[in-house]
XYZ file of C-alpha atoms in Angstrom:
676
model
C 0.000 0.000 0.000
C 1.257 3.447 -0.868
C 0.660 6.319 1.485
C -2.797 7.723 0.756
C -3.011 10.975 -1.093
C -4.176 13.475 1.487
C -7.348 15.434 0.945
C -5.398 18.550 0.083
C -5.859 20.657 -3.004
C -4.327 19.072 -6.080
C -1.453 21.602 -6.197
C 0.098 20.085 -3.071
C 0.289 16.646 -4.611
C 2.686 15.108 -7.073
C 0.850 16.421 -10.099
C 0.910 20.124 -9.447
C 2.900 20.644 -6.344
C 2.511 24.183 -5.162
C -0.382 25.915 -3.522
C -0.879 29.530 -4.462
C -2.468 32.512 -2.876
C -5.411 33.287 -5.096
C -7.004 36.578 -4.246
C -6.585 40.064 -5.618
C -5.078 40.721 -8.016
C -5.221 37.220 -9.428
C -2.361 37.883 -11.828
C 0.312 38.338 -9.167
C 2.656 35.726 -7.760
C 2.494 36.760 -4.129
C 5.874 35.325 -3.248
C 7.545 37.366 -5.952
C 9.684 40.305 -4.757
C 8.500 43.816 -5.493
C 10.893 44.213 -8.387
C 9.436 41.119 -10.017
C 5.925 42.388 -9.421
C 6.792 45.565 -11.248
C 8.042 43.467 -14.140
C 4.853 41.403 -14.164
C 2.800 44.594 -14.225
C 4.417 45.645 -17.494
C 3.561 42.432 -19.319
C 0.562 43.025 -21.538
C -1.931 40.175 -21.845
C -4.077 39.625 -24.891
C -6.453 42.572 -25.436
C -9.339 40.091 -25.315
C -8.438 39.002 -21.779
C -9.474 41.116 -18.769
C -6.329 42.511 -17.190
C -5.710 42.634 -13.416
C -5.591 46.175 -12.076
C -4.012 47.956 -9.132
C -0.697 46.112 -9.533
C 1.289 49.273 -8.891
C -0.504 49.883 -5.610
C 0.271 46.341 -4.528
C 3.926 46.745 -5.453
C 4.141 49.889 -3.336
C 2.530 48.210 -0.343
C 4.744 45.133 -0.510
C 7.878 47.209 -0.963
C 7.287 49.041 2.320
C 8.491 45.929 4.136
C 9.128 45.962 7.871
C 8.772 49.714 8.347
C 5.035 49.362 7.839
C 4.179 45.955 9.215
C 6.665 44.561 11.751
C 5.365 44.261 15.309
C 6.511 41.981 18.123
C 3.890 40.424 20.424
C 3.175 42.060 23.816
C 5.642 40.894 26.453
C 2.857 40.287 28.969
C 1.104 37.892 26.603
C 4.359 36.058 25.907
C 4.911 35.636 29.653
C 1.365 34.366 30.135
C 1.706 31.753 27.394
C 5.169 30.730 28.628
C 3.643 29.772 31.974
C 1.289 27.379 30.172
C 3.921 25.582 28.082
C 5.906 22.527 29.187
C 9.430 23.065 30.433
C 10.948 21.165 27.515
C 10.184 21.351 23.781
C 7.814 18.597 22.697
C 6.969 17.321 19.237
C 3.493 16.075 18.414
C 2.696 12.405 18.802
C 4.472 9.663 20.724
C 8.230 9.019 20.584
C 9.653 5.743 19.362
C 10.436 4.811 22.953
C 6.713 4.413 23.682
C 6.648 0.883 22.320
C 3.126 0.161 23.514
C 1.720 3.029 21.449
C 3.585 2.088 18.276
C 3.143 -1.673 18.572
C -0.621 -1.187 18.823
C -0.650 0.403 15.364
C 0.701 -2.777 13.801
C -2.733 -4.317 14.277
C -4.027 -2.031 11.512
C -3.370 -3.098 7.896
C -2.576 0.405 6.600
C 0.267 0.721 9.101
C 1.647 -2.727 8.259
C 1.524 -1.792 4.580
C 3.644 1.257 5.350
C 6.562 -1.018 6.199
C 6.339 -2.597 2.749
C 6.354 0.890 1.236
C 9.518 1.705 3.157
C 11.185 -1.465 1.904
C 10.293 -0.544 -1.677
C 11.575 3.016 -1.307
C 14.810 1.845 0.293
C 15.492 -0.459 -2.656
C 14.641 2.280 -5.166
C 17.181 4.712 -3.783
C 17.079 8.470 -3.349
C 15.876 10.399 -6.429
C 18.454 12.826 -7.769
C 17.538 16.516 -7.721
C 20.144 18.514 -9.674
C 20.146 22.300 -9.667
C 19.088 22.276 -13.299
C 15.772 20.751 -12.268
C 15.103 23.635 -9.877
C 15.878 26.110 -12.650
C 13.373 24.457 -14.986
C 10.495 26.603 -13.731
C 12.360 29.875 -14.239
C 13.087 28.856 -17.836
C 9.883 27.109 -18.917
C 7.201 27.808 -16.306
C 6.773 24.058 -15.737
C 6.323 23.096 -12.099
C 5.773 19.383 -12.381
C 9.216 18.092 -13.284
C 10.895 19.510 -10.165
C 7.920 18.792 -7.942
C 7.703 15.147 -8.967
C 11.246 14.559 -7.748
C 11.169 16.931 -4.773
C 7.954 15.525 -3.357
C 9.262 11.972 -3.673
C 12.367 12.960 -1.693
C 10.334 14.635 1.034
C 7.886 11.733 1.267
C 10.785 9.449 2.195
C 11.159 11.298 5.501
C 7.617 10.347 6.463
C 7.811 6.783 5.176
C 11.129 5.858 6.766
C 10.495 7.656 10.070
C 7.104 6.000 10.570
C 8.341 2.572 9.484
C 11.256 2.787 11.897
C 8.956 3.839 14.731
C 6.702 0.863 14.014
C 9.544 -1.679 13.928
C 12.321 -0.145 16.046
C 14.880 -2.399 14.363
C 17.187 0.248 12.899
C 16.947 -0.914 9.288
C 15.243 2.252 8.013
C 17.612 4.676 9.722
C 20.328 4.626 7.000
C 17.988 5.603 4.118
C 16.288 8.149 6.373
C 19.594 9.768 7.316
C 20.687 9.766 3.673
C 17.456 11.534 2.715
C 17.703 14.146 5.454
C 21.326 14.934 4.596
C 20.343 15.412 0.961
C 17.482 17.718 1.920
C 19.744 19.770 4.164
C 22.209 20.101 1.291
C 19.595 21.691 -0.981
C 20.263 25.337 -1.762
C 16.785 26.358 -0.638
C 13.577 24.752 0.598
C 11.475 27.407 -1.136
C 9.602 26.051 -4.153
C 10.866 27.237 -7.561
C 7.453 28.746 -8.327
C 7.886 30.982 -5.268
C 11.444 31.990 -6.117
C 10.944 33.556 -9.540
C 13.946 35.863 -9.144
C 16.075 32.940 -7.837
C 17.257 34.991 -4.857
C 16.743 32.052 -2.499
C 18.396 29.676 -4.931
C 21.429 31.960 -5.147
C 21.630 32.364 -1.375
C 20.926 36.106 -1.411
C 17.965 35.747 0.969
C 16.413 33.068 3.155
C 12.656 33.328 2.774
C 9.847 31.061 3.926
C 7.009 29.562 1.924
C 4.544 26.689 1.993
C 7.188 24.110 1.159
C 9.935 25.287 3.491
C 7.692 25.521 6.548
C 6.145 22.104 5.846
C 9.548 20.454 5.511
C 10.784 22.182 8.665
C 7.821 20.873 10.627
C 8.361 17.336 9.330
C 12.080 17.327 10.138
C 11.363 18.643 13.628
C 8.790 15.867 13.993
C 11.303 13.247 12.827
C 13.817 14.453 15.395
C 11.215 14.402 18.155
C 10.013 10.957 17.112
C 13.364 9.201 16.795
C 15.562 11.196 19.178
C 18.927 9.582 19.809
C 18.185 6.801 17.345
C 19.506 9.378 14.881
C 23.236 10.034 14.865
C 24.509 13.042 16.864
C 25.851 14.583 13.658
C 22.460 14.344 11.954
C 20.619 15.754 14.955
C 22.923 18.765 14.910
C 22.451 19.133 11.160
C 18.664 19.177 11.511
C 18.753 21.749 14.318
C 21.103 24.015 12.382
C 18.950 23.895 9.257
C 15.706 24.545 11.103
C 17.283 27.486 12.852
C 18.718 28.950 9.634
C 15.810 28.269 7.291
C 12.792 28.798 9.563
C 13.187 29.964 13.147
C 15.674 32.776 12.585
C 14.046 34.230 9.423
C 10.655 34.211 11.129
C 11.974 36.024 14.171
C 13.862 38.485 11.995
C 10.684 39.349 10.094
C 8.647 39.996 13.222
C 11.414 42.024 14.854
C 11.870 44.176 11.754
C 15.316 42.911 10.812
C 14.059 41.350 7.583
C 11.189 42.344 5.277
C 7.960 40.771 6.387
C 6.591 37.999 4.180
C 3.213 38.771 2.649
C 1.676 35.634 4.142
C 1.973 36.898 7.718
C -1.030 39.114 7.040
C -2.586 37.193 4.154
C -6.244 36.218 4.285
C -5.820 32.906 2.465
C -4.306 29.465 2.923
C -0.673 30.595 2.988
C -1.172 32.268 6.353
C -2.457 29.180 8.161
C -0.119 26.733 6.430
C 3.082 28.684 7.041
C 2.166 29.583 10.616
C 1.344 25.958 11.441
C 4.674 24.753 10.069
C 6.635 27.471 11.839
C 4.963 27.049 15.223
C 5.135 23.257 14.964
C 8.878 23.589 14.410
C 9.265 25.983 17.335
C 7.278 23.861 19.796
C 9.470 20.869 18.966
C 12.845 22.620 18.792
C 13.084 25.789 20.897
C 14.453 25.133 24.381
C 13.279 28.195 26.309
C 9.547 28.185 27.208
C 9.486 31.946 26.812
C 11.050 31.783 23.361
C 8.536 29.127 22.370
C 5.761 31.316 23.768
C 6.971 34.167 21.573
C 6.283 32.091 18.431
C 2.882 31.071 19.785
C 1.943 34.671 20.603
C 2.862 35.836 17.107
C 0.794 33.059 15.546
C -2.135 33.785 17.845
C -2.226 37.330 16.496
C -1.394 36.698 12.834
C -3.749 33.731 12.338
C -6.687 36.110 12.639
C -5.783 37.429 9.196
C -6.559 33.996 7.788
C -10.019 34.004 9.346
C -10.716 37.380 7.747
C -10.565 35.648 4.364
C -13.905 33.950 5.055
C -17.146 35.826 4.677
C -19.134 36.120 7.941
C -21.304 33.206 6.813
C -18.209 30.979 6.606
C -17.897 30.764 2.825
C -14.433 29.840 1.521
C -13.901 31.570 -1.816
C -10.699 29.570 -2.430
C -12.819 26.457 -2.860
C -13.160 23.264 -0.873
C -9.686 21.979 -1.759
C -8.118 25.044 -0.215
C -10.463 24.816 2.752
C -9.010 21.330 3.297
C -5.511 22.754 3.056
C -5.827 26.167 4.687
C -8.487 25.574 7.323
C -7.076 22.089 7.799
C -3.787 23.646 8.889
C -5.736 26.053 11.087
C -7.209 22.989 12.804
C -3.805 21.306 13.155
C -2.298 24.492 14.560
C -5.224 24.832 16.942
C -4.958 21.272 18.230
C -1.195 21.662 18.669
C -1.659 24.800 20.735
C -4.572 23.392 22.706
C -2.451 20.425 23.761
C 0.676 22.480 24.399
C -1.211 24.919 26.654
C -3.370 22.284 28.362
C -6.506 23.693 26.768
C -5.920 27.339 27.659
C -5.416 28.427 24.048
C -8.032 26.989 21.689
C -8.201 28.478 18.196
C -11.338 26.532 17.324
C -13.180 28.321 20.126
C -12.653 31.732 18.505
C -15.973 33.248 17.387
C -14.543 33.999 13.930
C -13.744 30.293 13.432
C -17.243 28.974 14.056
C -18.747 29.412 10.595
C -15.610 28.470 8.587
C -15.472 25.257 10.628
C -18.971 24.374 9.414
C -18.237 24.959 5.731
C -18.139 21.242 4.721
C -21.525 20.616 6.284
C -23.067 23.522 4.394
C -21.258 23.291 1.043
C -22.403 19.878 -0.169
C -24.576 20.095 -3.272
C -25.886 16.519 -3.300
C -24.706 12.934 -2.721
C -21.176 13.866 -1.720
C -20.689 16.265 -4.641
C -19.278 19.671 -3.732
C -18.786 22.834 -5.804
C -15.657 22.953 -7.956
C -15.655 26.747 -7.793
C -12.318 28.602 -8.053
C -9.100 26.578 -8.159
C -10.735 23.441 -6.797
C -10.196 20.056 -8.386
C -13.535 18.525 -9.421
C -14.470 15.632 -7.177
C -12.837 17.134 -4.098
C -14.451 16.175 -0.808
C -13.759 17.344 2.737
C -10.561 15.967 4.268
C -11.669 13.100 6.522
C -8.853 13.784 9.002
C -9.895 17.393 9.507
C -13.588 16.535 9.534
C -12.986 13.830 12.144
C -11.689 16.452 14.563
C -14.361 19.001 13.736
C -17.196 16.475 13.927
C -16.107 15.506 17.417
C -15.539 19.027 18.634
C -18.673 20.431 16.964
C -20.650 17.349 18.031
C -21.886 16.567 14.540
C -22.076 13.571 12.257
C -19.816 13.431 9.204
C -20.876 15.500 6.159
C -21.922 13.845 2.926
C -19.323 11.931 0.965
C -16.909 11.617 3.902
C -16.412 8.166 5.366
C -15.518 7.998 9.062
C -12.040 6.513 9.349
C -9.416 5.880 11.973
C -6.192 7.914 11.871
C -3.718 6.432 9.432
C -0.406 7.278 7.783
C -0.381 10.339 5.547
C 2.257 12.106 3.499
C 3.052 14.763 6.106
C 4.909 13.280 9.078
C 4.056 16.004 11.594
C 0.333 15.951 10.777
C 0.257 12.143 10.824
C 1.789 12.075 14.311
C -0.500 14.814 15.593
C -3.620 13.160 14.177
C -2.738 9.616 15.230
C -1.993 10.387 18.854
C -4.533 13.085 19.696
C -6.042 12.069 23.047
C -9.674 11.094 22.677
C -12.359 12.097 23.323
C -11.792 15.645 22.161
C -13.509 18.370 24.154
C -16.541 20.010 22.553
C -16.297 23.662 21.613
C -18.467 25.416 24.218
C -19.915 27.955 21.817
C -20.956 25.301 19.315
C -23.097 23.007 21.428
C -26.352 24.800 20.587
C -25.568 25.501 16.915
C -28.430 24.551 14.560
C -28.028 21.845 11.964
C -27.650 22.940 8.335
C -30.864 23.428 6.373
C -31.331 20.239 4.295
C -33.126 22.140 1.515
C -30.562 24.826 0.876
C -27.523 26.774 1.950
C -27.680 30.505 1.342
C -24.245 32.030 1.795
C -25.751 35.495 1.789
C -22.479 37.321 2.437
C -20.761 35.512 -0.429
C -23.776 35.475 -2.742
C -23.795 31.704 -3.287
C -26.987 29.624 -3.126
C -27.026 25.816 -3.017
C -30.477 24.309 -3.671
C -31.314 20.692 -2.778
C -34.363 18.476 -3.258
C -36.926 17.775 -0.596
C -37.421 14.358 1.031
C -38.353 11.669 -1.475
C -37.923 13.979 -4.465
C -35.739 13.269 -7.526
C -32.009 13.802 -6.912
C -31.693 17.166 -8.644
C -29.698 20.037 -7.110
C -27.913 23.237 -8.102
C -25.143 25.585 -7.018
C -25.766 29.203 -8.067
C -22.857 31.615 -7.785
C -22.912 35.369 -7.471
C -19.874 36.752 -5.695
C -17.249 38.837 -7.462
C -14.169 38.460 -9.628
C -11.489 39.264 -7.052
C -11.935 36.237 -4.839
C -9.089 34.063 -3.596
C -7.972 31.744 -6.413
C -10.417 33.705 -8.494
C -12.106 32.591 -11.670
C -14.178 35.092 -13.628
C -17.442 33.313 -12.922
C -20.020 35.805 -11.646
C -23.488 34.388 -12.319
C -22.327 30.846 -13.091
C -24.077 27.667 -11.991
C -23.669 23.911 -11.660
C -26.367 21.232 -11.892
C -26.193 17.820 -10.233
C -28.374 14.863 -11.180
C -27.969 11.823 -8.956
C -24.228 11.600 -8.376
C -23.132 13.452 -11.527
C -22.404 17.131 -12.073
C -24.007 17.506 -15.496
C -23.615 21.281 -15.897
C -20.222 21.899 -14.360
C -17.674 24.370 -13.176
C -14.468 22.991 -14.733
C -12.401 23.820 -11.655
C -8.673 24.430 -11.616
C -6.231 24.005 -14.443
C -2.827 22.399 -14.000
C -0.686 25.174 -12.561
C 2.068 26.728 -14.630
C 3.826 30.083 -14.519
C 0.929 31.540 -16.521
C -1.626 30.590 -13.868
C -0.341 33.152 -11.378
C 0.728 35.899 -13.722
C -0.898 38.772 -15.559
C -1.781 36.198 -18.242
C -4.004 34.159 -15.897
C -7.221 34.855 -17.764
C -5.849 33.776 -21.086
C -6.890 30.378 -19.774
C -10.198 29.348 -21.281
C -11.217 27.601 -18.069
C -10.258 30.392 -15.657
C -11.851 33.189 -17.676
C -15.610 33.522 -17.967
C -15.381 31.742 -21.324
C -15.072 28.482 -19.402
C -18.139 29.061 -17.227
C -21.879 28.922 -17.836
C -22.321 32.689 -18.125
C -23.172 35.144 -20.914
C -20.870 36.768 -23.437
C -22.206 40.305 -23.960
C -21.301 42.380 -27.011
C -18.426 39.968 -27.581
C -16.991 40.754 -24.148
C -15.973 38.294 -21.446
C -16.257 39.239 -17.800
C -13.719 41.656 -16.355
C -11.526 40.965 -13.355
C -11.647 42.734 -10.017
C -13.766 43.413 -6.983
C -15.939 45.851 -8.933
C -17.077 43.000 -11.184
C -19.662 41.552 -8.850
C -23.165 40.164 -8.706
C -25.456 42.526 -6.847
C -28.339 40.666 -5.232
C -31.523 42.284 -6.551
C -33.907 39.976 -4.724
C -33.996 36.591 -3.034
C -36.873 34.428 -1.829
C -36.604 31.008 -0.206
C -39.432 28.574 0.485
C -39.992 24.815 0.756
C -41.403 24.831 -2.774
C -38.932 27.076 -4.586
C -35.822 29.218 -4.186
C -35.344 32.298 -6.331
C -32.465 34.753 -6.593
C -31.883 37.597 -9.052
C -28.377 38.934 -9.681
C -27.486 42.202 -11.398
C -24.412 41.342 -13.509
C -23.814 44.663 -15.295
C -20.624 45.492 -13.408
C -18.964 42.282 -14.615
C -19.023 43.415 -18.272
C -17.332 46.492 -19.713
C -19.921 47.150 -22.395
C -20.683 50.715 -23.441
C -24.366 51.504 -23.269
C -25.356 48.406 -21.275
C -28.162 49.585 -18.985
C -29.482 46.264 -17.697
C -28.136 42.735 -17.312
C -29.905 40.511 -14.830
C -29.754 36.768 -14.338
C -32.633 35.159 -12.472
C -32.388 31.655 -11.034
C -35.514 29.822 -9.930
C -35.142 26.335 -8.459
C -38.458 24.504 -8.023
C -38.760 21.362 -5.920
C -41.285 18.582 -6.306
C -41.913 15.410 -8.253
C -40.771 17.211 -11.438
C -38.091 19.646 -10.260
C -36.731 22.378 -12.513
C -34.079 25.063 -12.617
C -34.945 28.082 -14.748
C -32.172 30.503 -15.710
C -33.391 33.759 -17.263
C -31.140 36.480 -18.667
C -32.610 39.936 -19.354
C -30.625 42.764 -20.919
C -31.082 46.254 -22.282
C -28.600 48.507 -24.044
C -28.480 51.865 -25.786
C -27.694 50.126 -29.080
C -28.076 46.667 -30.618
C -25.551 44.268 -29.088
C -24.717 40.600 -29.755
C -25.629 38.202 -26.940
C -24.844 34.596 -26.184
C -25.055 32.316 -23.195
C -23.109 29.128 -22.559
C -23.318 25.777 -20.830
C -20.182 23.934 -19.712
C -20.247 20.175 -19.256
C -18.141 17.029 -19.264
C -21.090 15.060 -20.639
C -22.285 14.316 -24.191
C -25.132 16.430 -25.525
C -27.517 16.642 -28.441
C -29.833 19.250 -29.909
C -33.534 18.670 -29.358
C -36.676 20.419 -30.525
C -36.593 23.864 -28.859
C -33.687 22.916 -26.671
C -31.021 20.354 -25.933
C -30.253 17.290 -23.850
C -27.086 16.901 -21.792
C -25.820 13.827 -20.000
C -25.969 10.075 -20.261
C -27.276 7.037 -18.416
C -29.340 8.012 -15.396
C -27.827 11.513 -15.231
C -29.540 13.456 -18.011
C -31.026 16.937 -18.046
C -33.238 18.410 -20.717
C -33.028 22.130 -21.344
C -35.890 23.995 -22.979
C -34.707 27.229 -24.637
C -36.898 30.308 -25.023
C -35.374 33.345 -26.740
C -38.620 35.317 -27.143
C -38.855 34.432 -30.807
C -35.296 35.414 -31.725
C -33.342 32.965 -33.864
C -30.306 31.335 -32.294
C -27.554 28.872 -33.136
C -25.887 26.164 -31.070
C -22.150 25.587 -31.259
C -19.810 23.587 -29.098
C -16.096 23.220 -28.607
C -13.682 21.412 -26.341
C -11.819 23.762 -23.998
C -8.255 22.814 -24.842
C -6.556 23.557 -21.551
C -4.539 21.305 -19.254
C -7.193 20.487 -16.660
C -7.359 18.082 -13.737
C -10.129 15.873 -15.037
C -9.724 12.906 -17.394
C -12.087 14.553 -19.862
C -11.715 18.139 -21.000
C -14.771 20.341 -20.497
C -17.052 21.139 -23.403
C -18.587 24.577 -23.941
C -22.002 24.782 -25.625
C -22.733 28.289 -26.927
C -26.303 29.527 -27.441
C -25.918 32.558 -29.748
C -28.600 34.898 -30.959
C -28.282 35.367 -34.718
C -28.909 39.108 -34.653
C -27.819 41.892 -32.331
C -30.634 43.548 -30.389
C -30.924 46.482 -27.954
C -32.870 44.346 -25.496
C -33.851 40.748 -25.023
C -34.572 37.798 -22.802
C -33.172 34.274 -22.889
C -34.674 31.568 -20.702
C -33.268 28.077 -20.128
C -35.388 25.609 -18.143
C -33.625 22.457 -16.970
C -35.282 19.330 -15.667
C -33.968 15.837 -15.039
C -35.025 13.238 -17.568
C -37.709 11.029 -16.098
C -36.894 7.304 -15.957
C-alpha cells in the first residue's frame, strides 16, 4: 500500500505541487519580490483578456516591508503563554520509545503496509535533484518536473520515520539519514514557483514559503520521534537547518530585521499553512519556554488574518480543496496549541472560526458532490482527518461523501503524528453546542452570494449551485453568475475547476486560460466581451426568496461586463422542488444600441440538440433544457476547452448565440432531469 493521497488541493500533490495565494489581483505571484511584481505589471496580456488592475498599488505596499508591518507580540502575553507551556520542547505524537503506542498500530493493515512501502523506497534509492531541475520553472514555467522529484524525496522522511517507529529495528535509519542529509544540502527549501527571481536559490535571501515551513515541521517531527536513534551529527544538522531556514528568518521578520513575508497578514491558505509549520517547528525545537511562547503569541495574532478571508457566513472563496488545506492547517495548529497549553489556548473556540469550521456541512450540493468553484479540483471532498476532529468538537455527524475513518499514515509526518496520537475524546467547543443543523433544503451564503439548492425528502435527486460573488476572490475565476447542476451523483452542468498550474496561472496572463476566464463558465458573453476581473465586477443581489417549494435569486451582472451603453443585465435563477423539479435561468438585458448576446453551458457530458432545446448527460444523469429566446433565432455551437485540466475529460462549452444583435432581449433556459 502506498501512502494515501491526502485530501489537500491538487497543487500540493505530485501532479501540481505548489499551492498559491489566489485573491486580488489574481495575476500576481504573491511570493515574488517587489521588483518582479513591477516586471509582471508591465507584461501586456491579450487585449481580449481582462487585465488585473491595481498592480502598482500592490507593489508599493509590498515594498514598504518591515517599516510598515513589523510588530513583536506584547511581552505580557508572551509571559502568560510561557507559563502554560511545558518546560521542555515537545513534538506532536508519541516518541519511538513508547513501544506500547507504536506496537498497537501494527494491528491495523494500513500501518503494516507502510513497512512494505519503506522497503520498496529503500530499494529504489534516493531520487536525484540537480540544480538544473530547480531552474526548470524559471526557464519554462513548468512546475511538475521539479515537484515530482522533490515531493518523492520529502515523502521518504515520512515513510522511513514512521516505518522505523513501528519496527524499532534500525533498518530504516540509514535511508532516512541519507534523505535528510540530501534535503539539508539543498540550496533552498522554497519552491521554484515561489522563487521567480532565484534569490533564495542563489543564497541572497532566506525566505519562507509553503514548502519550506512544511519540511521544517516534518524534520522537527522526525527528530522528536526518533531522538537519539539518529546520529549526533544528523541531529545537529537538523537543528542548524531549522534554525537557519525557519526559526531565525521568522523572528527576523517579526522584529523588523528582515522584510515581512506577505503571508503573515494574508487572508488565504498561505497564512495558516506557514504559521502551522513554523509554530510546529518551534514547539518541537526551541528550548526556552518563553522563546517558544513568543512564536505562539505571534501566531495567535497573525492567524486572525486567515479568518478574515472567510465571509461572515463561513464561505471559503478559495474552494473546498483550499479549505481542506488552509483551514485544515488552522485545525492542526489549533490542536497543537490546545495540547501544548493544556486547553488554555483553543483556536477553534474563537468566534470567527465557528462558521468556517462548518463549511463542509453547508457546502455539499448533493450525494457527496461539492462545488468545484475557483481553483478546486472537481471531485474534491472534505478531508476526513480534519472533519474527524471538527465532527467531534462540533458534536456533529460526518458530512456527505466523507467516510468515518481511523487515523492512518499520511504524506506529512508532523500531521500524521499529531492526528494519530490526539487524546480522545476531544472536548466540545463550548460555543458550538447549541448551533443549529444545516438546512437540508438549501444553503444561502448570503455574504458571499452563493446559493445551493437541494431536493426535498423523497424527491428526484436534482440540485444546483448558483454563484454570485465577485471576480477578485481568492484563487479567483471570472465566474459571476455561473451555476452547476447535479443529477444523482453526476455534475451535469459543471464548473471545470482548476487548471494544472504553470507560470501563466499566477501571472498577468491568468485569464488567457479558457477555463479560468468567464469563457469556461456557464455565463453570458455580452457584445463579444468576457467578464472583467476585479472586486468591482460583482453580482449585486436584486432579490432573493426562499421557500420549501422554490428558491429564487436575481443577480445584477452589469458590473462584470465592460460594455458601453449596457443599462441592464440581470440573471434570475428559480429552483423549483417537487416530483418534477426544474431550474430556470433567465437572462434579461437592455442597451443603448443593438448588441450581440450569447449564453453558454459547460459540461463534461455528451449532448444533443432537441426540438426547442437540448439534452445533456448520459445514463441516469440526463437533463433536458428547454430554450426560449422570445422568438429570436439562435444557433448552437460547441467546442472542447483545450486547456490542461485536472479531469480525465476536457470540459465542453455549448454556446447559445442569438443570430442578430438587439438592444434588449430575454433568454430563458429551463432544466429538468429526464424522467426514468
